[in-house]
Coordinates of N, CA and C in Angstrom, one line a residue:
M591 N -78.1 -147.7 -31.4 CA -77.0 -147.1 -30.6 C -77.3 -147.1 -29.1
T592 N -78.6 -146.9 -28.8 CA -79.0 -147.0 -27.4 C -78.7 -148.4 -26.8
D593 N -79.0 -149.4 -27.6 CA -78.7 -150.8 -27.2 C -77.3 -151.0 -26.9
A594 N -76.4 -150.4 -27.7 CA -74.9 -150.5 -27.5 C -74.5 -149.8 -26.2
I595 N -75.1 -148.7 -25.9 CA -74.8 -148.0 -24.7 C -75.2 -148.8 -23.5
V596 N -76.4 -149.3 -23.5 CA -76.9 -150.1 -22.4 C -76.1 -151.4 -22.2
A597 N -75.8 -152.0 -23.3 CA -75.0 -153.3 -23.2 C -73.6 -152.9 -22.7
G598 N -73.0 -151.8 -23.1 CA -71.7 -151.4 -22.6 C -71.7 -151.1 -21.1
L599 N -72.7 -150.4 -20.7 CA -72.8 -150.1 -19.3 C -73.0 -151.3 -18.4
L600 N -73.8 -152.2 -18.9 CA -74.0 -153.5 -18.1 C -72.7 -154.3 -18.1
A601 N -72.0 -154.4 -19.2 CA -70.8 -155.1 -19.2 C -69.7 -154.5 -18.3
G602 N -69.7 -153.1 -18.4 CA -68.7 -152.4 -17.6 C -68.9 -152.6 -16.1
Y603 N -70.2 -152.5 -15.7 CA -70.5 -152.7 -14.3 C -70.3 -154.1 -13.9
G604 N -70.6 -155.0 -14.8 CA -70.5 -156.5 -14.5 C -69.1 -156.9 -14.2
V605 N -68.1 -156.2 -14.9 CA -66.7 -156.6 -14.6 C -66.1 -155.8 -13.4
A606 N -66.7 -154.6 -13.2 CA -66.1 -153.7 -12.2 C -66.7 -153.8 -10.8
V607 N -68.0 -154.1 -10.7 CA -68.6 -154.1 -9.4 C -68.1 -155.1 -8.4
P608 N -67.9 -156.4 -8.8 CA -67.4 -157.4 -7.8 C -66.1 -156.8 -7.1
V609 N -66.1 -156.8 -5.8 CA -65.0 -156.2 -5.0 C -63.9 -157.3 -4.9
G610 N -62.8 -157.1 -5.5 CA -61.7 -158.0 -5.4 C -60.4 -157.2 -4.9
A611 N -59.3 -157.8 -5.2 CA -58.0 -157.3 -4.7 C -57.8 -155.9 -5.3
I612 N -58.1 -155.6 -6.5 CA -57.9 -154.3 -7.1 C -58.7 -153.2 -6.4
A613 N -60.0 -153.5 -6.1 CA -60.8 -152.5 -5.5 C -60.3 -152.2 -4.1
V614 N -59.9 -153.3 -3.3 CA -59.3 -153.1 -2.0 C -58.1 -152.2 -2.1
L615 N -57.3 -152.5 -3.1 CA -56.0 -151.7 -3.3 C -56.3 -150.2 -3.5
V616 N -57.3 -150.0 -4.3 CA -57.7 -148.6 -4.6 C -58.2 -147.9 -3.3
I617 N -59.1 -148.6 -2.6 CA -59.6 -148.0 -1.3 C -58.5 -147.7 -0.4
G618 N -57.6 -148.7 -0.2 CA -56.5 -148.5 0.8 C -55.5 -147.4 0.3
L619 N -55.2 -147.3 -1.0 CA -54.4 -146.3 -1.5 C -54.9 -144.9 -1.3
T620 N -56.2 -144.8 -1.5 CA -56.9 -143.5 -1.4 C -56.9 -143.1 0.1
A621 N -57.2 -144.0 1.0 CA -57.2 -143.8 2.4 C -55.9 -143.3 2.9
R622 N -54.8 -143.8 2.4 CA -53.4 -143.5 2.8 C -52.9 -142.2 2.2
T623 N -53.4 -141.9 1.0 CA -52.8 -140.7 0.3 C -53.8 -139.6 0.1
S624 N -54.5 -139.6 -1.0 CA -55.5 -138.5 -1.2 C -56.5 -139.0 -2.3
L625 N -57.6 -138.2 -2.4 CA -58.6 -138.6 -3.4 C -58.0 -138.4 -4.8
R626 N -57.1 -137.5 -5.0 CA -56.5 -137.3 -6.3 C -55.8 -138.5 -6.8
V627 N -55.0 -139.1 -5.9 CA -54.2 -140.3 -6.2 C -55.2 -141.5 -6.4
G628 N -56.2 -141.6 -5.5 CA -57.1 -142.7 -5.6 C -57.9 -142.6 -6.9
A629 N -58.3 -141.4 -7.3 CA -59.1 -141.2 -8.6 C -58.2 -141.6 -9.8
A630 N -56.9 -141.2 -9.7 CA -56.1 -141.6 -10.8 C -55.9 -143.1 -10.9
A631 N -55.8 -143.8 -9.8 CA -55.7 -145.3 -9.7 C -57.0 -145.9 -10.3
A632 N -58.2 -145.3 -9.9 CA -59.5 -145.8 -10.4 C -59.6 -145.6 -11.9
L633 N -59.1 -144.5 -12.4 CA -59.1 -144.3 -13.9 C -58.2 -145.3 -14.6
G634 N -57.1 -145.7 -13.9 CA -56.2 -146.7 -14.5 C -56.9 -148.0 -14.7
V635 N -57.6 -148.4 -13.6 CA -58.4 -149.6 -13.7 C -59.4 -149.6 -14.8
A636 N -60.2 -148.4 -14.9 CA -61.2 -148.3 -15.9 C -60.6 -148.3 -17.3
T637 N -59.4 -147.7 -17.5 CA -58.8 -147.7 -18.8 C -58.4 -149.1 -19.2
A638 N -58.0 -149.9 -18.3 CA -57.7 -151.3 -18.6 C -58.9 -152.1 -19.0
D639 N -60.0 -151.8 -18.3 CA -61.3 -152.5 -18.7 C -61.7 -152.0 -20.1
G640 N -61.5 -150.7 -20.4 CA -61.8 -150.2 -21.7 C -60.9 -150.8 -22.8
V641 N -59.6 -150.9 -22.5 CA -58.7 -151.5 -23.4 C -59.1 -153.0 -23.8
Y642 N -59.4 -153.7 -22.7 CA -59.8 -155.1 -23.0 C -61.1 -155.2 -23.7
A643 N -62.1 -154.3 -23.5 CA -63.3 -154.3 -24.2 C -63.0 -154.0 -25.7
A644 N -62.1 -153.1 -26.0 CA -61.8 -152.8 -27.4 C -61.1 -154.0 -28.0
V645 N -60.2 -154.6 -27.3 CA -59.5 -155.8 -27.8 C -60.5 -156.9 -28.1
A646 N -61.5 -157.1 -27.3 CA -62.5 -158.1 -27.5 C -63.3 -157.8 -28.7
V647 N -63.7 -156.5 -28.9 CA -64.4 -156.1 -30.0 C -63.7 -156.3 -31.3
L648 N -62.4 -156.0 -31.3 CA -61.5 -156.2 -32.5 C -61.2 -157.6 -32.8
G649 N -60.9 -158.4 -31.7 CA -60.4 -159.7 -32.0 C -61.3 -160.9 -31.7
G650 N -62.2 -160.6 -30.7 CA -63.2 -161.7 -30.4 C -62.5 -163.0 -29.9
A651 N -63.1 -164.1 -30.4 CA -62.7 -165.4 -30.0 C -61.2 -165.7 -30.3
A652 N -60.7 -165.1 -31.4 CA -59.3 -165.4 -31.7 C -58.3 -165.0 -30.6
L653 N -58.5 -163.8 -30.1 CA -57.7 -163.3 -29.1 C -57.9 -164.0 -27.7
A654 N -59.1 -164.4 -27.5 CA -59.4 -165.1 -26.3 C -58.7 -166.5 -26.3
D655 N -58.7 -167.1 -27.5 CA -58.0 -168.4 -27.6 C -56.5 -168.2 -27.5
L656 N -56.0 -167.1 -28.0 CA -54.5 -166.8 -27.9 C -54.1 -166.6 -26.5
I657 N -54.9 -165.9 -25.7 CA -54.6 -165.6 -24.3 C -54.7 -166.8 -23.4
S658 N -55.7 -167.7 -23.7 CA -56.0 -168.8 -22.8 C -54.8 -169.6 -22.3
P659 N -53.9 -169.9 -23.3 CA -52.7 -170.8 -22.8 C -51.8 -170.1 -21.8
V660 N -51.8 -168.7 -21.8 CA -50.9 -168.0 -20.8 C -51.7 -167.4 -19.7
A661 N -53.0 -167.8 -19.6 CA -53.8 -167.2 -18.5 C -53.3 -167.6 -17.1
G662 N -52.8 -168.9 -17.0 CA -52.3 -169.4 -15.7 C -51.1 -168.6 -15.3
P663 N -50.0 -168.5 -16.1 CA -48.8 -167.8 -15.7 C -49.1 -166.3 -15.4
L664 N -50.0 -165.7 -16.2 CA -50.3 -164.3 -16.0 C -51.0 -164.1 -14.6
R665 N -51.9 -165.1 -14.3 CA -52.5 -165.1 -13.0 C -51.5 -165.1 -11.9
W666 N -50.5 -166.0 -12.0 CA -49.5 -166.0 -11.0 C -48.7 -164.7 -10.9
V667 N -48.4 -164.1 -12.0 CA -47.7 -162.8 -12.0 C -48.6 -161.8 -11.3
A668 N -49.9 -161.7 -11.6 CA -50.7 -160.8 -10.9 C -50.8 -161.0 -9.4
V669 N -50.8 -162.3 -9.0 CA -50.8 -162.6 -7.5 C -49.5 -162.1 -6.9
A670 N -48.4 -162.4 -7.6 CA -47.1 -162.0 -7.0 C -47.0 -160.5 -6.9
V671 N -47.4 -159.7 -7.9 CA -47.4 -158.3 -7.9 C -48.3 -157.7 -6.7
L672 N -49.5 -158.3 -6.6 CA -50.3 -157.9 -5.5 C -49.7 -158.2 -4.1
V673 N -49.1 -159.3 -3.9 CA -48.5 -159.7 -2.7 C -47.4 -158.7 -2.4
V674 N -46.5 -158.4 -3.4 CA -45.4 -157.5 -3.2 C -45.9 -156.1 -2.8
L675 N -47.0 -155.6 -3.5 CA -47.5 -154.3 -3.1 C -48.1 -154.3 -1.7
A676 N -48.8 -155.4 -1.3 CA -49.3 -155.5 0.0 C -48.2 -155.4 1.0
A677 N -47.1 -156.2 0.8 CA -46.0 -156.2 1.7 C -45.3 -154.8 1.8
H678 N -45.2 -154.2 0.7 CA -44.6 -152.9 0.6 C -45.4 -151.9 1.4
T679 N -46.7 -152.0 1.2 CA -47.7 -151.1 1.9 C -47.5 -151.3 3.4
A680 N -47.5 -152.5 3.9 CA -47.5 -152.8 5.3 C -46.2 -152.3 5.9
V681 N -45.1 -152.6 5.3 CA -43.7 -152.2 5.8 C -43.6 -150.7 5.8
S682 N -44.0 -150.1 4.7 CA -44.0 -148.6 4.7 C -44.8 -148.0 5.8
A683 N -46.0 -148.5 6.0 CA -46.9 -148.0 7.1 C -46.3 -148.1 8.5
V684 N -45.7 -149.3 8.7 CA -45.0 -149.5 10.0 C -43.9 -148.6 10.2
R685 N -43.0 -148.4 9.2 CA -41.9 -147.5 9.3 C -42.3 -146.0 9.5
R686 N -43.4 -145.7 8.8 CA -43.9 -144.3 8.9 C -44.5 -144.1 10.3
H687 N -45.1 -145.1 10.8 CA -45.7 -145.0 12.2 C -44.7 -144.8 13.2
R688 N -43.6 -145.6 13.1 CA -42.5 -145.6 14.1 C -41.6 -144.3 14.0
N689 N -41.4 -143.8 12.8 CA -40.6 -142.7 12.6 C -41.0 -141.9 11.4
P690 N -42.0 -141.0 11.5 CA -42.6 -140.3 10.4 C -41.6 -139.5 9.6
A691 N -40.6 -138.9 10.3 CA -39.7 -138.1 9.6 C -38.7 -138.9 8.7
A692 N -38.3 -140.0 9.2 CA -37.3 -140.9 8.4 C -38.0 -141.6 7.3
A693 N -39.3 -141.9 7.5 CA -40.0 -142.7 6.5 C -40.8 -141.9 5.5
A694 N -40.7 -140.6 5.5 CA -41.5 -139.7 4.7 C -41.4 -140.0 3.2
G695 N -40.2 -140.5 2.8 CA -40.0 -140.7 1.4 C -39.9 -142.2 1.0
T696 N -40.4 -143.1 1.9 CA -40.2 -144.5 1.5 C -41.4 -145.1 0.8
D697 N -42.6 -144.4 0.8 CA -43.8 -145.0 0.2 C -44.1 -144.2 -1.1
R698 N -43.3 -144.4 -2.1 CA -43.4 -143.6 -3.3 C -44.0 -144.5 -4.5
A699 N -44.2 -145.8 -4.2 CA -44.5 -146.6 -5.4 C -45.7 -146.1 -6.1
L700 N -46.8 -145.8 -5.4 CA -48.0 -145.3 -6.0 C -48.5 -144.0 -5.4
S701 N -47.6 -143.2 -5.0 CA -47.9 -142.0 -4.2 C -48.3 -140.8 -5.0
T702 N -48.2 -140.8 -6.3 CA -48.6 -139.7 -7.1 C -49.7 -140.1 -8.1
P703 N -50.5 -139.2 -8.6 CA -51.5 -139.6 -9.6 C -51.0 -140.3 -10.8
S704 N -49.9 -139.9 -11.3 CA -49.3 -140.5 -12.5 C -48.9 -141.9 -12.2
R705 N -48.2 -142.1 -11.1 CA -47.7 -143.5 -10.7 C -48.9 -144.4 -10.4
A706 N -49.9 -143.8 -9.7 CA -51.1 -144.6 -9.4 C -51.8 -145.1 -10.6
Y707 N -52.0 -144.1 -11.6 CA -52.7 -144.5 -12.8 C -51.9 -145.6 -13.6
A708 N -50.6 -145.4 -13.8 CA -49.8 -146.4 -14.5 C -49.8 -147.7 -13.8
G709 N -49.6 -147.7 -12.5 CA -49.5 -148.9 -11.7 C -50.8 -149.7 -11.7
L710 N -51.9 -149.1 -11.5 CA -53.2 -149.8 -11.6 C -53.6 -150.2 -13.0
L711 N -53.2 -149.4 -14.0 CA -53.4 -149.8 -15.3 C -52.7 -151.1 -15.7
A712 N -51.4 -151.1 -15.3 CA -50.6 -152.3 -15.6 C -51.1 -153.5 -14.8
L713 N -51.4 -153.3 -13.6 CA -51.8 -154.5 -12.7 C -53.2 -155.0 -13.2
T714 N -54.1 -154.2 -13.6 CA -55.4 -154.7 -14.1 C -55.2 -155.4 -15.5
L715 N -54.3 -154.9 -16.3 CA -54.0 -155.6 -17.6 C -53.5 -157.0 -17.4
L716 N -53.0 -157.3 -16.2 CA -52.4 -158.6 -16.0 C -53.6 -159.7 -15.9
N717 N -54.8 -159.2 -15.8 CA -55.9 -160.2 -15.7 C -56.5 -160.6 -17.0
P718 N -56.0 -161.7 -17.6 CA -56.4 -162.1 -18.9 C -57.9 -162.5 -19.0
M719 N -58.5 -162.9 -17.8 CA -59.9 -163.3 -17.8 C -60.8 -162.2 -18.3
T720 N -60.3 -160.9 -18.1 CA -61.2 -159.8 -18.5 C -61.4 -159.8 -20.0
V721 N -60.4 -160.0 -20.8 CA -60.6 -160.0 -22.2 C -61.5 -161.2 -22.7
I722 N -61.3 -162.3 -22.0 CA -62.2 -163.5 -22.3 C -63.6 -163.1 -22.0
Y723 N -63.8 -162.5 -20.8 CA -65.2 -162.0 -20.4 C -65.8 -161.2 -21.5
F724 N -65.1 -160.1 -21.9 CA -65.6 -159.2 -22.9 C -65.8 -159.9 -24.3
A725 N -64.8 -160.8 -24.6 CA -64.9 -161.5 -25.9 C -66.2 -162.3 -26.0
A726 N -66.6 -163.0 -24.9 CA -67.8 -163.8 -24.8 C -69.0 -162.9 -25.0
L727 N -69.0 -161.7 -24.3 CA -70.1 -160.8 -24.5 C -70.3 -160.3 -25.9
V728 N -69.1 -159.9 -26.5 CA -69.1 -159.3 -27.8 C -69.6 -160.3 -28.8
L729 N -69.1 -161.6 -28.7 CA -69.5 -162.6 -29.6 C -71.0 -162.9 -29.5
G730 N -71.5 -162.9 -28.3 CA -72.9 -163.1 -28.0 C -73.8 -162.1 -28.7
R731 N -73.3 -160.8 -28.5 CA -74.1 -159.7 -29.1 C -74.1 -159.8 -30.7
R732 N -72.9 -160.2 -31.2 CA -72.8 -160.3 -32.7 C -73.7 -161.4 -33.2
A733 N -73.8 -162.5 -32.4 CA -74.6 -163.6 -32.8 C -76.1 -163.3 -32.8
A734 N -76.5 -162.4 -31.9 CA -77.9 -161.9 -31.8 C -78.2 -161.1 -33.0
D735 N -77.5 -160.1 -33.3 CA -77.7 -159.3 -34.5 C -76.4 -158.5 -34.8
G736 N -76.2 -158.1 -36.1 CA -75.0 -157.4 -36.4 C -74.8 -156.1 -35.8
R737 N -73.6 -155.6 -35.6 CA -73.4 -154.3 -35.0 C -72.5 -153.5 -35.9
T738 N -72.7 -152.2 -36.0 CA -71.8 -151.4 -36.9 C -70.6 -151.0 -36.1
A739 N -69.6 -150.5 -36.8 CA -68.4 -150.1 -36.1 C -68.6 -149.0 -35.1
A740 N -69.6 -148.1 -35.4 CA -69.9 -147.0 -34.5 C -70.5 -147.5 -33.3
A741 N -71.4 -148.5 -33.4 CA -72.1 -149.1 -32.2 C -71.0 -149.8 -31.3
E742 N -70.1 -150.5 -31.9 CA -69.0 -151.2 -31.2 C -68.2 -150.1 -30.4
A743 N -67.9 -149.0 -31.1 CA -67.1 -147.9 -30.4 C -67.9 -147.4 -29.2
V744 N -69.2 -147.2 -29.4 CA -70.1 -146.7 -28.3 C -70.1 -147.7 -27.2
F745 N -70.1 -149.0 -27.5 CA -70.1 -150.1 -26.5 C -68.8 -150.0 -25.7
V746 N -67.6 -149.8 -26.3 CA -66.4 -149.7 -25.6 C -66.4 -148.4 -24.7
L747 N -66.8 -147.3 -25.2 CA -66.9 -146.1 -24.4 C -67.8 -146.3 -23.2
A748 N -68.9 -147.0 -23.4 CA -69.9 -147.2 -22.3 C -69.3 -148.1 -21.2
V749 N -68.5 -149.1 -21.7 CA -67.8 -149.9 -20.7 C -66.8 -149.1 -19.9
F750 N -66.0 -148.2 -20.5 CA -65.1 -147.4 -19.8 C -65.9 -146.5 -18.8
A751 N -67.0 -145.9 -19.3 CA -67.7 -144.9 -18.4 C -68.3 -145.7 -17.2
A752 N -68.8 -146.9 -17.4 CA -69.4 -147.6 -16.3 C -68.3 -148.0 -15.3
S753 N -67.2 -148.5 -15.8 CA -66.1 -148.9 -14.9 C -65.5 -147.7 -14.2
A754 N -65.3 -146.6 -14.9 CA -64.8 -145.4 -14.3 C -65.7 -144.9 -13.2
S755 N -67.0 -144.9 -13.4 CA -67.9 -144.4 -12.4 C -67.9 -145.2 -11.1
W756 N -67.8 -146.5 -11.3 CA -67.8 -147.4 -10.1 C -66.4 -147.3 -9.4
Q757 N -65.3 -147.3 -10.1 CA -64.0 -147.2 -9.5 C -63.8 -145.9 -8.8
L758 N -64.4 -144.8 -9.3 CA -64.3 -143.5 -8.7 C -65.1 -143.5 -7.4
L759 N -66.3 -144.2 -7.4 CA -67.1 -144.4 -6.2 C -66.3 -145.1 -5.1
V760 N -65.6 -146.2 -5.6 CA -64.7 -146.9 -4.7 C -63.6 -146.0 -4.1
A761 N -63.0 -145.2 -4.9 CA -62.0 -144.3 -4.5 C -62.5 -143.3 -3.5
G762 N -63.8 -142.8 -3.7 CA -64.4 -141.9 -2.8 C -64.6 -142.6 -1.4
G763 N -65.0 -143.9 -1.4 CA -65.1 -144.6 -0.2 C -63.8 -144.7 0.6
G764 N -62.7 -144.8 -0.2 CA -61.4 -144.8 0.5 C -61.0 -143.5 1.1
S765 N -61.4 -142.4 0.4 CA -61.2 -141.1 0.9 C -62.0 -140.8 2.2
L766 N -63.2 -141.4 2.3 CA -64.0 -141.2 3.5 C -63.3 -142.0 4.6
V767 N -62.8 -143.2 4.3 CA -62.1 -144.0 5.3 C -60.9 -143.2 5.8
G768 N -60.2 -142.6 4.9 CA -59.0 -141.8 5.3 C -59.3 -140.7 6.2
R769 N -60.4 -140.0 5.9 CA -60.8 -138.9 6.8 C -61.3 -139.4 8.2
L770 N -61.9 -140.5 8.2 CA -62.4 -141.0 9.5 C -61.2 -141.6 10.4
L771 N -60.2 -142.0 9.7 CA -59.0 -142.6 10.4 C -57.8 -141.7 10.0
A772 N -57.9 -140.4 10.3 CA -56.8 -139.5 9.9 C -55.6 -139.5 10.7
G773 N -55.7 -140.0 11.9 CA -54.6 -140.0 12.8 C -53.5 -141.1 12.5
P774 N -52.3 -141.0 13.0 CA -51.2 -141.9 12.7 C -51.7 -143.4 13.0
R775 N -52.3 -143.7 14.1 CA -52.7 -145.0 14.4 C -53.8 -145.5 13.4
G776 N -54.7 -144.6 13.1 CA -55.8 -145.0 12.1 C -55.2 -145.3 10.8
R777 N -54.3 -144.5 10.3 CA -53.7 -144.8 9.0 C -52.8 -146.1 9.0
L778 N -52.2 -146.4 10.1 CA -51.5 -147.6 10.2 C -52.4 -148.8 10.1
L779 N -53.5 -148.7 10.9 CA -54.5 -149.8 10.9 C -55.1 -150.0 9.5
T780 N -55.4 -148.9 8.8 CA -56.0 -148.9 7.5 C -55.0 -149.6 6.5
A781 N -53.7 -149.2 6.6 CA -52.7 -149.8 5.7 C -52.6 -151.3 5.9
L782 N -52.5 -151.7 7.2 CA -52.3 -153.1 7.5 C -53.5 -154.0 7.1
A783 N -54.7 -153.4 7.4 CA -56.0 -154.1 7.0 C -56.0 -154.3 5.5
S784 N -55.7 -153.2 4.8 CA -55.7 -153.3 3.3 C -54.7 -154.3 2.8
S785 N -53.5 -154.3 3.4 CA -52.5 -155.3 3.0 C -53.0 -156.7 3.2
V786 N -53.6 -157.0 4.3 CA -54.1 -158.4 4.6 C -55.2 -158.8 3.6
L787 N -56.1 -157.8 3.3 CA -57.2 -158.1 2.4 C -56.7 -158.3 1.0
V788 N -55.7 -157.5 0.6 CA -55.1 -157.7 -0.8 C -54.5 -159.0 -0.9
V789 N -53.7 -159.5 0.1 CA -53.1 -160.8 0.0 C -54.1 -161.9 0.0
V790 N -55.1 -161.8 0.8 CA -56.2 -162.9 0.8 C -56.9 -162.9 -0.5
L791 N -57.3 -161.8 -1.1 CA -58.0 -161.7 -2.4 C -57.1 -162.1 -3.5
A792 N -55.8 -161.8 -3.4 CA -54.8 -162.2 -4.5 C -54.7 -163.7 -4.5
L793 N -54.5 -164.3 -3.3 CA -54.4 -165.8 -3.3 C -55.7 -166.4 -3.8
G794 N -56.8 -165.7 -3.6 CA -58.1 -166.2 -4.0 C -58.2 -166.3 -5.6
L795 N -57.3 -165.5 -6.3 CA -57.3 -165.6 -7.7 C -56.8 -167.0 -8.2
L796 N -56.1 -167.7 -7.3 CA -55.6 -169.0 -7.7 C -56.7 -170.1 -7.5
V797 N -57.8 -169.8 -6.8 CA -58.8 -170.7 -6.6 C -60.0 -170.5 -7.6
P798 N -60.2 -171.5 -8.5 CA -61.3 -171.3 -9.5 C -62.6 -171.0 -8.9
G799 N -63.3 -169.9 -9.4 CA -64.6 -169.6 -9.0 C -64.6 -168.8 -7.7
W800 N -63.5 -168.3 -7.2 CA -63.5 -167.5 -6.0 C -62.5 -166.4 -6.1
P801 N -62.8 -165.2 -5.6 CA -64.0 -164.9 -4.8 C -65.2 -164.6 -5.7

C-alpha cells in the first residue's frame, strides 16, 4: 500500500509540476479575483488529473488506444478554448481599467469558485495526453507486479492529493501576485501578461515535445 501511495504521489507531481498554460491560467485568475476562486480552479485541475488516473487504472491501454485517434482534434479544441479565455481576460481587463463601474459585470466567465472549478475541470479534461501518460504508468506498474483494487484506489487518491497540493501552491502564488499588484494598473498588467503567456503556451501545445 505504501508503494501505491508513493507511486501515486510521484505520478501526480509528474503531471502537475510542469508549468504550462493551465498553471498560468490559475495564477492569473487568482491574481485578478481571489484565493477562493483560484483554489477552486486548482481543485478543478486536480480533479481532472484524478479522473484520468482512474480512467487509466480501469481501462489501461485500451482507452489510450481509443483516445489516440482523436488526440489531435482535442488538442486543437484545447488551444482554441485557451486562446478565447486569454482574449476574454485581456478585453475584460482593459474595459475594467478604462471604466471600472461599467465593466464590473463583464468578467464573469470564471469569477466564482463554482465556475472556476467547472471551467478548469473541463479545460483540463480536454488534454487526452494525460490519460495516455497515466495509462503508461499503470501498465508499467502492473507489469512489474500485480496490484489489488485497493492499491489502485490508493494510487488514484495519491495522484489527486499530489496534483491538488501543487495546484493550490500555484494558486497561492497567484494570490501573492495579486496582493503585490493590487492597484488598477497592476491588475491590468497582470491580466495582460497572463493572457499573452496563456496564448504562447497554448500554441506550444501544437508543437510536439514543447513546452
